[in-house]
mmCIF file of C-alpha atoms in Angstrom:
data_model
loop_
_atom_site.group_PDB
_atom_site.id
_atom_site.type_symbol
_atom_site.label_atom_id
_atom_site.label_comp_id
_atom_site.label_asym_id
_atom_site.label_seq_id
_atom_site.Cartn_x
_atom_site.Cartn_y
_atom_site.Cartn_z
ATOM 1 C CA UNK A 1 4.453 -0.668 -0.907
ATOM 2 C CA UNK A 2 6.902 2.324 -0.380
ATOM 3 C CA UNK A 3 5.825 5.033 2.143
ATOM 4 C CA UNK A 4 7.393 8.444 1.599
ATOM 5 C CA UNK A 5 7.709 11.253 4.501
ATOM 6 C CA UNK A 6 9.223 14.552 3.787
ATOM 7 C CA UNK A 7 11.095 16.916 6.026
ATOM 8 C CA UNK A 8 12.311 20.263 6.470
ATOM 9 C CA UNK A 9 16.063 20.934 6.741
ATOM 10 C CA UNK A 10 17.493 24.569 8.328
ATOM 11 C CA UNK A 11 21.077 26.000 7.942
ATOM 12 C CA UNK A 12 21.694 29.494 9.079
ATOM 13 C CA UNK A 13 19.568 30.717 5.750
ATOM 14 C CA UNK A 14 19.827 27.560 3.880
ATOM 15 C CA UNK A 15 16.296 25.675 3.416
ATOM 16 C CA UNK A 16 16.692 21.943 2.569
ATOM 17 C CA UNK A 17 14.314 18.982 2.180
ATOM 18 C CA UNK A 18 14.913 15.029 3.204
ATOM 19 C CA UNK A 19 13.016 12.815 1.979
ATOM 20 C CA UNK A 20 12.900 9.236 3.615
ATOM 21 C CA UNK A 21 11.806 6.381 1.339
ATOM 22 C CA UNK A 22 10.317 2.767 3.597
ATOM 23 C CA UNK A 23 9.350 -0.555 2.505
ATOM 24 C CA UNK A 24 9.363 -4.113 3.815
ATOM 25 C CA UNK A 25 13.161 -4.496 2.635
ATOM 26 C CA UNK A 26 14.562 -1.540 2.599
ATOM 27 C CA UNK A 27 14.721 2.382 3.707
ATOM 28 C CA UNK A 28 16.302 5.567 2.153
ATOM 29 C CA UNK A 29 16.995 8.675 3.220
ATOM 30 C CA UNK A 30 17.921 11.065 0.675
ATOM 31 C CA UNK A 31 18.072 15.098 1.096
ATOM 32 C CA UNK A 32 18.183 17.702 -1.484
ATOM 33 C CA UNK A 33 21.851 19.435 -0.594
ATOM 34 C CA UNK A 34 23.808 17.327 -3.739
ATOM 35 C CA UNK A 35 20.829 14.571 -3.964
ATOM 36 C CA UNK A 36 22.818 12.949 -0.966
ATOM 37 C CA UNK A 37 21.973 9.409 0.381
ATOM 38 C CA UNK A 38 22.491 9.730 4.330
ATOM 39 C CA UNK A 39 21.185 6.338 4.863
ATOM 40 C CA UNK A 40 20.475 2.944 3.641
ATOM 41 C CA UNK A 41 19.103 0.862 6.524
ATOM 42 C CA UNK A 42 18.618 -3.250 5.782
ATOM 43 C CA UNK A 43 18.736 -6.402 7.799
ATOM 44 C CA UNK A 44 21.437 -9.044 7.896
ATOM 45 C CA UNK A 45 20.505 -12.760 6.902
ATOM 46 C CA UNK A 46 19.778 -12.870 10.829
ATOM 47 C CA UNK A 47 17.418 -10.284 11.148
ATOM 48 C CA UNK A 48 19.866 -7.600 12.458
ATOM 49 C CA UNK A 49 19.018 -4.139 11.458
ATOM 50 C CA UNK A 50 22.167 -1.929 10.006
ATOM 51 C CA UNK A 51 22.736 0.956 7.912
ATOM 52 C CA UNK A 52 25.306 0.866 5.086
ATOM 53 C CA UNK A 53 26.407 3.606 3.815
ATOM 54 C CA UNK A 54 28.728 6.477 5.612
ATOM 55 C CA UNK A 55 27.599 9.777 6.311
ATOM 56 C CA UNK A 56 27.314 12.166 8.806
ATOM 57 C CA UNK A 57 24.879 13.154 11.447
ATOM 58 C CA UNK A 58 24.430 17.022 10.587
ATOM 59 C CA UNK A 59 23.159 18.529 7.553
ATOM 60 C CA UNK A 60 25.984 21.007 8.504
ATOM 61 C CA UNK A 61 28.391 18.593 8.071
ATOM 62 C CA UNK A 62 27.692 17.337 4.501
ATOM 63 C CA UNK A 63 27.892 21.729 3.463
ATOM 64 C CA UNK A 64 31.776 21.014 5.320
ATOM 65 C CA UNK A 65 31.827 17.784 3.388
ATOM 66 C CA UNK A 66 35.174 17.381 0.934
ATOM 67 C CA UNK A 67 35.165 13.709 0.202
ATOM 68 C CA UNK A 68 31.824 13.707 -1.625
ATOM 69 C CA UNK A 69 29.689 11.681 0.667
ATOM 70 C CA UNK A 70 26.672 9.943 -0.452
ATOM 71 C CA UNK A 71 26.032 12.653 -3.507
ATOM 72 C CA UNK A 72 25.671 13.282 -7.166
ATOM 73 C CA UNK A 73 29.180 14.677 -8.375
ATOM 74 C CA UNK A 74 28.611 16.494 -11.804
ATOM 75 C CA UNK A 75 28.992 18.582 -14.300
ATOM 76 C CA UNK A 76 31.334 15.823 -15.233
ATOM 77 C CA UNK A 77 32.481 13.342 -12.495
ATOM 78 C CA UNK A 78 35.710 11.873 -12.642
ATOM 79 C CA UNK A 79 39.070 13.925 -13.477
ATOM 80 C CA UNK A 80 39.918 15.984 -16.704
ATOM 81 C CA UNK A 81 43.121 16.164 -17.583
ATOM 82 C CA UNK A 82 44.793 19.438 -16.273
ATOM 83 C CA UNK A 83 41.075 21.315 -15.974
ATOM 84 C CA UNK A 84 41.189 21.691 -19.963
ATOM 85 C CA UNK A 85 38.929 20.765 -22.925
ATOM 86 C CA UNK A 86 38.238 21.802 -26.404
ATOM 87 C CA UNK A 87 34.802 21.430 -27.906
ATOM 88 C CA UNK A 88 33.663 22.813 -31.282
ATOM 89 C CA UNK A 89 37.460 24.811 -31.736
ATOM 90 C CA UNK A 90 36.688 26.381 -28.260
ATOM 91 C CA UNK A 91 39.215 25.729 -25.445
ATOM 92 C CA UNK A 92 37.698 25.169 -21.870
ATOM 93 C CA UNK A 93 39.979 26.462 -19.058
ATOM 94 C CA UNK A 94 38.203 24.742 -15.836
ATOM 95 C CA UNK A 95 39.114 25.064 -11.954
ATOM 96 C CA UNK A 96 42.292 22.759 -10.691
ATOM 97 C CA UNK A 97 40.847 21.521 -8.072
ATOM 98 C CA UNK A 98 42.427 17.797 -7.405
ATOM 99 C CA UNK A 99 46.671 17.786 -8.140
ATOM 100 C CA UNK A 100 46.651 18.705 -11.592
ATOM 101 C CA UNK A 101 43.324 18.041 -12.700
ATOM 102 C CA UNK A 102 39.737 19.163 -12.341
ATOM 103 C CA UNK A 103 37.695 16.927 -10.427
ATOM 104 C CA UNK A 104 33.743 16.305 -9.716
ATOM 105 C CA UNK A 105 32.953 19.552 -11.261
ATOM 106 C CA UNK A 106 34.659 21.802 -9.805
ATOM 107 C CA UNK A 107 34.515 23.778 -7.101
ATOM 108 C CA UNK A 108 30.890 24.323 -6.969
ATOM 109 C CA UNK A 109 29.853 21.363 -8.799
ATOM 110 C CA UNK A 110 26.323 19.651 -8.637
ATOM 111 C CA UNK A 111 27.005 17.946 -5.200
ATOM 112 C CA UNK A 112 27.639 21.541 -3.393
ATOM 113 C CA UNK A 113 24.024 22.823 -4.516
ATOM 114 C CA UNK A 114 20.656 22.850 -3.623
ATOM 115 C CA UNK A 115 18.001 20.922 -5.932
ATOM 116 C CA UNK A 116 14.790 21.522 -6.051
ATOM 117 C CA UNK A 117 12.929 18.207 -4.462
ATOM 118 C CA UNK A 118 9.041 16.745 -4.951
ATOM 119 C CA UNK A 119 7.457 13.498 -4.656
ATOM 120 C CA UNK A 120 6.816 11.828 -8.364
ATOM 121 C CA UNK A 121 4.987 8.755 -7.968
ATOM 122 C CA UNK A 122 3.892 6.669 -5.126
ATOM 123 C CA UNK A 123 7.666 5.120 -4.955
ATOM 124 C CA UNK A 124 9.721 7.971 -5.949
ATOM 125 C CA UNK A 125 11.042 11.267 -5.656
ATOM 126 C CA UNK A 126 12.435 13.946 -8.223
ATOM 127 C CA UNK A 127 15.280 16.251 -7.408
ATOM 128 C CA UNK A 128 15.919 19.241 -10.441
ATOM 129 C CA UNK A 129 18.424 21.542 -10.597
ATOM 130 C CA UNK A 130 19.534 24.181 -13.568
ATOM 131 C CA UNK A 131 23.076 24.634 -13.954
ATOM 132 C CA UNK A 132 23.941 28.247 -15.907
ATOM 133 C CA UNK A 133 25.902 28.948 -18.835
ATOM 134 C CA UNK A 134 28.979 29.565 -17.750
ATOM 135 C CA UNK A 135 28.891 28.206 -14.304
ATOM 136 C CA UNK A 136 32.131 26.518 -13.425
ATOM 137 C CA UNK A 137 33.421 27.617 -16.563
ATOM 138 C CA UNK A 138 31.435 25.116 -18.460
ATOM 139 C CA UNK A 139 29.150 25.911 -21.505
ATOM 140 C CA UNK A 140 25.457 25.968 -21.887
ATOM 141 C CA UNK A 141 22.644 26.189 -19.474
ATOM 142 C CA UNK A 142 22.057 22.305 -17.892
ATOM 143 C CA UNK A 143 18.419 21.431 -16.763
ATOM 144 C CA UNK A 144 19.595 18.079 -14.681
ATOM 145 C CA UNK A 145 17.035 16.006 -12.968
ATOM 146 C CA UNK A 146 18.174 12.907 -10.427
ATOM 147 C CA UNK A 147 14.893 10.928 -9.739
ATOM 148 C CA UNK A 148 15.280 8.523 -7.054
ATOM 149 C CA UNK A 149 12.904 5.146 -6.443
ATOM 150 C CA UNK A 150 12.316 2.649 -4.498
ATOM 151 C CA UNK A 151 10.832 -0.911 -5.181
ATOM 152 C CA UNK A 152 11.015 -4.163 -3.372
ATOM 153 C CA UNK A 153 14.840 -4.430 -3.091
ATOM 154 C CA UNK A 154 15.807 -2.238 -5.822
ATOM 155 C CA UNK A 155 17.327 1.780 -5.209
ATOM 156 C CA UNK A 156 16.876 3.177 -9.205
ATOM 157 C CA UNK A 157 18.182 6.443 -10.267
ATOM 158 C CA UNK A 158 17.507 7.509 -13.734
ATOM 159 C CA UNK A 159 19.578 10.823 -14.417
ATOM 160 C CA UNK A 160 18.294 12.712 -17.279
ATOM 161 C CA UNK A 161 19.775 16.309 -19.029
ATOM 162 C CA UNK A 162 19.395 18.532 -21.562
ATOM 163 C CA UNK A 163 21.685 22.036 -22.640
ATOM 164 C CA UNK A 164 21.411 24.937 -24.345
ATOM 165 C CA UNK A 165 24.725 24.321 -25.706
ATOM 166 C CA UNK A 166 27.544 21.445 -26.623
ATOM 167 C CA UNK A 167 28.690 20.582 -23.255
ATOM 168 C CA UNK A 168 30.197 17.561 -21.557
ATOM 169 C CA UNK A 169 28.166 15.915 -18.818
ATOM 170 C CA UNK A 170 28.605 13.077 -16.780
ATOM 171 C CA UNK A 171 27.069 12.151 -13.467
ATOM 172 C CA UNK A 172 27.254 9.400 -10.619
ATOM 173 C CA UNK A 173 26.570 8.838 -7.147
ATOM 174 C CA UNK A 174 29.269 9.059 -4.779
ATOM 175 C CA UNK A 175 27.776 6.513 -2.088
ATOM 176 C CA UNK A 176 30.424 4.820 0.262
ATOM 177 C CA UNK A 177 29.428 1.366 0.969
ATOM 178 C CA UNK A 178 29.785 -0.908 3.660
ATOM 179 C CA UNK A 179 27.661 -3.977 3.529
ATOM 180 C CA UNK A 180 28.883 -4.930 7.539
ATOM 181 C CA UNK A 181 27.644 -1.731 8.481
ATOM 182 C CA UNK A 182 28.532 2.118 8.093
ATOM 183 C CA UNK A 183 30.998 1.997 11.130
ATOM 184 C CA UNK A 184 32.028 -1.587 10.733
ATOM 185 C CA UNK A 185 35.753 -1.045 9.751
ATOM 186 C CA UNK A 186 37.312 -1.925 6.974
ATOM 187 C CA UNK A 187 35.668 -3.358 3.907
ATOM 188 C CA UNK A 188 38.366 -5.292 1.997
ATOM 189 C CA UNK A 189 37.547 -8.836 3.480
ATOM 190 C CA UNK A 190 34.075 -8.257 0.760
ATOM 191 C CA UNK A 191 33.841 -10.397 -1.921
ATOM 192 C CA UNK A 192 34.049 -8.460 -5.208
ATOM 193 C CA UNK A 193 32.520 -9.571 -8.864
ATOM 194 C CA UNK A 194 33.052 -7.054 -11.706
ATOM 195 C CA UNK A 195 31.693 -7.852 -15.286
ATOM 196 C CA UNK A 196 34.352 -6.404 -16.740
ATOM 197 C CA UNK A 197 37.259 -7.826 -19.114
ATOM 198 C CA UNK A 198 39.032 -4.398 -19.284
ATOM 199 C CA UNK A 199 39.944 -1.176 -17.594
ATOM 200 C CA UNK A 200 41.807 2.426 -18.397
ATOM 201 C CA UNK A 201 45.264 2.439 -16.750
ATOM 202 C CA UNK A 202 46.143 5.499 -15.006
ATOM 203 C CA UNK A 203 49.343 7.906 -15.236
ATOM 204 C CA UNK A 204 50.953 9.128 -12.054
ATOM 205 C CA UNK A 205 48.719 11.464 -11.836
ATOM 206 C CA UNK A 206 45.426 9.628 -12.163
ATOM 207 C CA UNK A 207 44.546 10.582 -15.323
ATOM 208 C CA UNK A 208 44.109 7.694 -17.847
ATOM 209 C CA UNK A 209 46.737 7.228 -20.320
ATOM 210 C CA UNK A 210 44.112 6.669 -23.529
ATOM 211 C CA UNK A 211 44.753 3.079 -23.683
ATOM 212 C CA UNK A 212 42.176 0.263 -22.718
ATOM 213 C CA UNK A 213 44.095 -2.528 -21.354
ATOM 214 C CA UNK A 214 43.498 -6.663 -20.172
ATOM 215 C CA UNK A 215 42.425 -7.207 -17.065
ATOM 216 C CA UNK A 216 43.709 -10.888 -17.278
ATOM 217 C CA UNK A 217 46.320 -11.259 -14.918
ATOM 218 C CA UNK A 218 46.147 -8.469 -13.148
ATOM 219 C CA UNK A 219 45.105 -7.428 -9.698
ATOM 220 C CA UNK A 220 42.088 -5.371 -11.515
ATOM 221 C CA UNK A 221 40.690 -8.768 -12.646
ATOM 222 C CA UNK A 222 37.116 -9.440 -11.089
ATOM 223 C CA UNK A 223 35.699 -11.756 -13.222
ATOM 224 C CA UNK A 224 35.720 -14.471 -10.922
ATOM 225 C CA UNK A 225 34.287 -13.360 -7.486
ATOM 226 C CA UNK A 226 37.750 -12.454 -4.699
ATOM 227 C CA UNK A 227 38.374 -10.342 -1.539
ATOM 228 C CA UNK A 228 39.041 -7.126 -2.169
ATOM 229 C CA UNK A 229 42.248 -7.158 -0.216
ATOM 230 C CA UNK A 230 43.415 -10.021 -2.343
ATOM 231 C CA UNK A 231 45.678 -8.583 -5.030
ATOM 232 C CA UNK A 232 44.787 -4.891 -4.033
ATOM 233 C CA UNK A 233 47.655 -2.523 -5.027
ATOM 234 C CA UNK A 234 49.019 -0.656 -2.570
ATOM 235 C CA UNK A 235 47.242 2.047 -2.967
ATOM 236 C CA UNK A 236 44.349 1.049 -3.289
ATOM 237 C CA UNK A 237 42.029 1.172 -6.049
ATOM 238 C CA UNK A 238 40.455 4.307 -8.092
ATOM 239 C CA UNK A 239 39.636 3.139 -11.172
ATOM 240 C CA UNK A 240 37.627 2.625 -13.876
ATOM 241 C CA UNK A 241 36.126 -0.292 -15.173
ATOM 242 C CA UNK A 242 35.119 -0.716 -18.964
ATOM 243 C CA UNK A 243 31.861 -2.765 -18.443
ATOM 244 C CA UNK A 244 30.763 -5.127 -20.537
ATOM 245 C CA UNK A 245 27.264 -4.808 -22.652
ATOM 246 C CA UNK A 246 25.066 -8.010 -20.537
ATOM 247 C CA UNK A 247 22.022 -8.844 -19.167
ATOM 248 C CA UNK A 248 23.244 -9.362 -15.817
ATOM 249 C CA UNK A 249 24.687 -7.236 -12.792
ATOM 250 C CA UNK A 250 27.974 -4.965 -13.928
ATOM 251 C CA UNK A 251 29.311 -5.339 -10.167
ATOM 252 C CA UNK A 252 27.810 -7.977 -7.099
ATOM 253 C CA UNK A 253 29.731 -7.249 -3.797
ATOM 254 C CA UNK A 254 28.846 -9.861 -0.996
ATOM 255 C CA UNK A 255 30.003 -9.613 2.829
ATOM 256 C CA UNK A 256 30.766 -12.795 3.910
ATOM 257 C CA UNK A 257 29.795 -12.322 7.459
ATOM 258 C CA UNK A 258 26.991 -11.137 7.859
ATOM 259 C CA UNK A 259 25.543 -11.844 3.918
ATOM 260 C CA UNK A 260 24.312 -8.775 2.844
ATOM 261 C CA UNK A 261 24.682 -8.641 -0.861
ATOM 262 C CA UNK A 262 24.627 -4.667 -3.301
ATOM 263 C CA UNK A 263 24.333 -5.858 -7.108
ATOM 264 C CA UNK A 264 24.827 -2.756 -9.698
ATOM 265 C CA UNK A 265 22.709 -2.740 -12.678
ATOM 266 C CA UNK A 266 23.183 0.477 -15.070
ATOM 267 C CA UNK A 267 23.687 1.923 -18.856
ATOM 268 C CA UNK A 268 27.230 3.805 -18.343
ATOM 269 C CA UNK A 269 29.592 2.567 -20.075
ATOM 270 C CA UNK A 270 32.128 2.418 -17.491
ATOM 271 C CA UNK A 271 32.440 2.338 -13.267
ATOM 272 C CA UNK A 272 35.005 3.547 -11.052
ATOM 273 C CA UNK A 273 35.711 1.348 -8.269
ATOM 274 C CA UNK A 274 37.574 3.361 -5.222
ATOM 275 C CA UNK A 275 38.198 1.834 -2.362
ATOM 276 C CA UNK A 276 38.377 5.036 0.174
ATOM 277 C CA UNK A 277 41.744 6.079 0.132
ATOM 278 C CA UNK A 278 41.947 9.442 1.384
ATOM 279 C CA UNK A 279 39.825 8.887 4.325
ATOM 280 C CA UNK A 280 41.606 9.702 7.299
ATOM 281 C CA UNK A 281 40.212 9.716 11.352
ATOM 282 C CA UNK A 282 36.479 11.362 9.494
ATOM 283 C CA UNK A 283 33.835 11.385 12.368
ATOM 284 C CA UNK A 284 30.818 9.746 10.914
ATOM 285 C CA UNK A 285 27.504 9.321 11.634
ATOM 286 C CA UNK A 286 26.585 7.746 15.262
ATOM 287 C CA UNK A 287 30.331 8.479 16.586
ATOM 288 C CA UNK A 288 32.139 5.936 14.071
ATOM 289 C CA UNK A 289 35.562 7.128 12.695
ATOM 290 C CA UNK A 290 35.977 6.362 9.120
ATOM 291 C CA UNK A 291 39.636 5.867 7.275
ATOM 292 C CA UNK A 292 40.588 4.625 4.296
ATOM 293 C CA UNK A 293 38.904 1.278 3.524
ATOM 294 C CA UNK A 294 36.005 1.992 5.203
ATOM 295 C CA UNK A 295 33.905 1.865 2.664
ATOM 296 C CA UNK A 296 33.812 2.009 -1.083
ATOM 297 C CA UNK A 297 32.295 3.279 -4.042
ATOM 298 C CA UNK A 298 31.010 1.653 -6.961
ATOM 299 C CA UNK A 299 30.461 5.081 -9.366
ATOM 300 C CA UNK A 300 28.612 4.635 -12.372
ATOM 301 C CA UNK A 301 29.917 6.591 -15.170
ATOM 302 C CA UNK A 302 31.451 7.366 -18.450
ATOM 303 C CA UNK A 303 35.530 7.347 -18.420
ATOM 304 C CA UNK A 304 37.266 9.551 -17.088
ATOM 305 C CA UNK A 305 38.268 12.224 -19.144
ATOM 306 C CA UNK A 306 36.137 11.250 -21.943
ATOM 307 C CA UNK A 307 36.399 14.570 -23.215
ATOM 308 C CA UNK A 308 39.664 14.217 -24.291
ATOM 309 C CA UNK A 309 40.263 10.683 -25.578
ATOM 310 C CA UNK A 310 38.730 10.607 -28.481
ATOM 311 C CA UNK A 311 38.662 6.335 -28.587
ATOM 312 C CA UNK A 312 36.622 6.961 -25.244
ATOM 313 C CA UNK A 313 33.155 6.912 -25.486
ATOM 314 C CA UNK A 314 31.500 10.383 -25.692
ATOM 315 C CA UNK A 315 30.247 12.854 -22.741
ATOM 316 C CA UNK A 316 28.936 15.500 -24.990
ATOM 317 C CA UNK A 317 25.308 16.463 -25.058
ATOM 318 C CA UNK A 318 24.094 19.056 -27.522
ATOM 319 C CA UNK A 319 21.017 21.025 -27.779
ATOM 320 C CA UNK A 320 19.248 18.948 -31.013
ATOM 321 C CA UNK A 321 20.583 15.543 -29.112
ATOM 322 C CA UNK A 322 21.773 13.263 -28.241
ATOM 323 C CA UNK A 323 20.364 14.478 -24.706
ATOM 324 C CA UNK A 324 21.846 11.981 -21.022
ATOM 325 C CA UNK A 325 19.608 9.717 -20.121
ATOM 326 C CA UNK A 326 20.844 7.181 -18.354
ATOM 327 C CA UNK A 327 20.268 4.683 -15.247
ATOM 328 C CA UNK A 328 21.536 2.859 -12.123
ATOM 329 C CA UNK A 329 20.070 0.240 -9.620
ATOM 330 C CA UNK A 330 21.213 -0.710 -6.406
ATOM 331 C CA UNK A 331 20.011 -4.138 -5.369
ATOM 332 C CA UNK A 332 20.485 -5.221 -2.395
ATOM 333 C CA UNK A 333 19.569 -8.465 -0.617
ATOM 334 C CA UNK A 334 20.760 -11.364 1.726
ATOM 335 C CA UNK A 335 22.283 -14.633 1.003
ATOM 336 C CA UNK A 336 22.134 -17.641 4.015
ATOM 337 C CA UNK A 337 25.112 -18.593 5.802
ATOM 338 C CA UNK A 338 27.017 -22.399 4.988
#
């Protein structure tokens, strides 16, 4: 059985919710700035209580935030190509907000808002939030509603949308794992499985070059379970993953020590892997320091800019369908020690 408790958030004239989600195996905390997860708190396979995510301690601090902790990053997450687009003959001029590109949408996207936040079941909460025509330079008014559950071992988000207009749309959580705990250190000695057989190259400036390439022989092959470290380029990895169409988990990332275990279940069609790379001396929650390989992310998504590559599969939504609708689960568990 989950218990829910709901609390009231203040900044300066800013009213915000948290909601925090507790059953035998797990507990959430979730509040309504972005639909941010502040905390996932589990046991180890000894009994040793740890949360495993990174955050921050002040609601103030996620409103400074500019790494896109623990939220939903939207319009469209993920870069488009030099902040352009052209839908039905109409070109899209959108803010530059990351090199060249337009990232997370914008600079105002859906992780620097306030949604509107209720209970929705006995398990579950709701979070809503309308986006205007126009806003961020992207068409159509955007009712967008993140509902977050949890069951036995199992976070589920189901993200759901509708417009008034054509519009892309493409959403994710922007969690930062780290299965040894959220001020652990680095993360690259966990042991990463990714159902996937091919992934998007990048060009040198992160955007993907169109073609969808092997991942056999390369360091981006996770088919058989390795260390992140092992085969990591040097810059670490922010990319996306074309995932294949199974039964099964798309990702399972295990740390060896300790033998906490986060499986990914979803719809997308694709998942960005990033492995922190621009975090540099952040103070986290409970004093820890986070850098780059602290944690990682394991965003569910469509590719990135899907809006222009037209053998990519599609981010557009129109009014008469097809509406987004899609879903993600966390599950996460312990596996015993040799």
């Amino acid at each position: 059985m989950t218990s829910i408790k709901k609390e009231a958030l203040y900044y300066g004239d800013h009213e915000l919710e948290r909601f925090i989600l507790k059953n035998d195996s797990l507990e959430l905390h979730i509040n309504s700035y972005g639909v941010t997860i502040e905390k996932i708190i589990m046991n180890d396979r000894n009994g040793n209580l740890a949360d495993i995510v990174l955050g921050y301690d002040k609601i103030e601090d996620y409103l400074k935030d500019s790494v896109y902790m623990g939220c939903v990053v939207g319009r469209v997450a993920n870069r488009i190509a030099d902040g352009q687009f052209t839908l039905d003959n109409k070109r899209y001029q959108l803010a530059i907000n990351n090199g060249p590109n337009h990232l997370h949408g914008g600079l105002n996207g859906f992780s620097k808002v306030i949604w509107s936040g209720k209970e929705s079941s006995s398990d579950s909460v709701i979070f809503k939030y309308i986006s205007d025509d126009g806003e961020e330079n992207y068409p159509g008014q955007v009712t967008v509603t993140v509902e977050c559950a949890l069951r036995g071992d199992e976070i589920i988000l189901n993200y759901e949308a509708i417009s008034s207009k054509a519009t892309p749309i493409n959403l994710t959580n922007h969690s930062y794992f780290n299965l040894g705990g959220h001020g652990s250190g680095d993360v690259t000695n966990h042991i990463m499985y990714i159902n996937s057989e091919h992934f998007t190259p990048l060009n040198k400036v992160q955007i993907p070059t169109g073609e969808i390439a092997s991942v056999k022989g390369t360091s981006f092959d996770f088919t058989s379970p390795k260390p992140i470290y092992k085969e990591m380029p040097e810059g670490g990895y922010d990319h996306n993953f074309c995932l294949s169409e199974t039964v099964g988990p798309c990702v399972r990332v295990t740390e060896p020590n300790c033998g906490r275990v986060l499986e990914v279940f979803t719809t997308q069609p694709g998942m960005q892997f990033y492995t922190a790379n621009y975090l540099n001396n952040l103070k986290g929650k409970d004093g820890a320091i986070y850098n780059k390989r602290s944690g990682f992310c394991v965003e569910t998504q469509n590719y990135p800019n899907a809006i222009n590559q037209i053998n990519f599969p599609s981010c557009v939504i129109r009014p008469d369908g097809p509406n987004y609708k899609h879903q993600t689960i966390f599950k996460l568990y312990n596996i015993n020690g040799n």
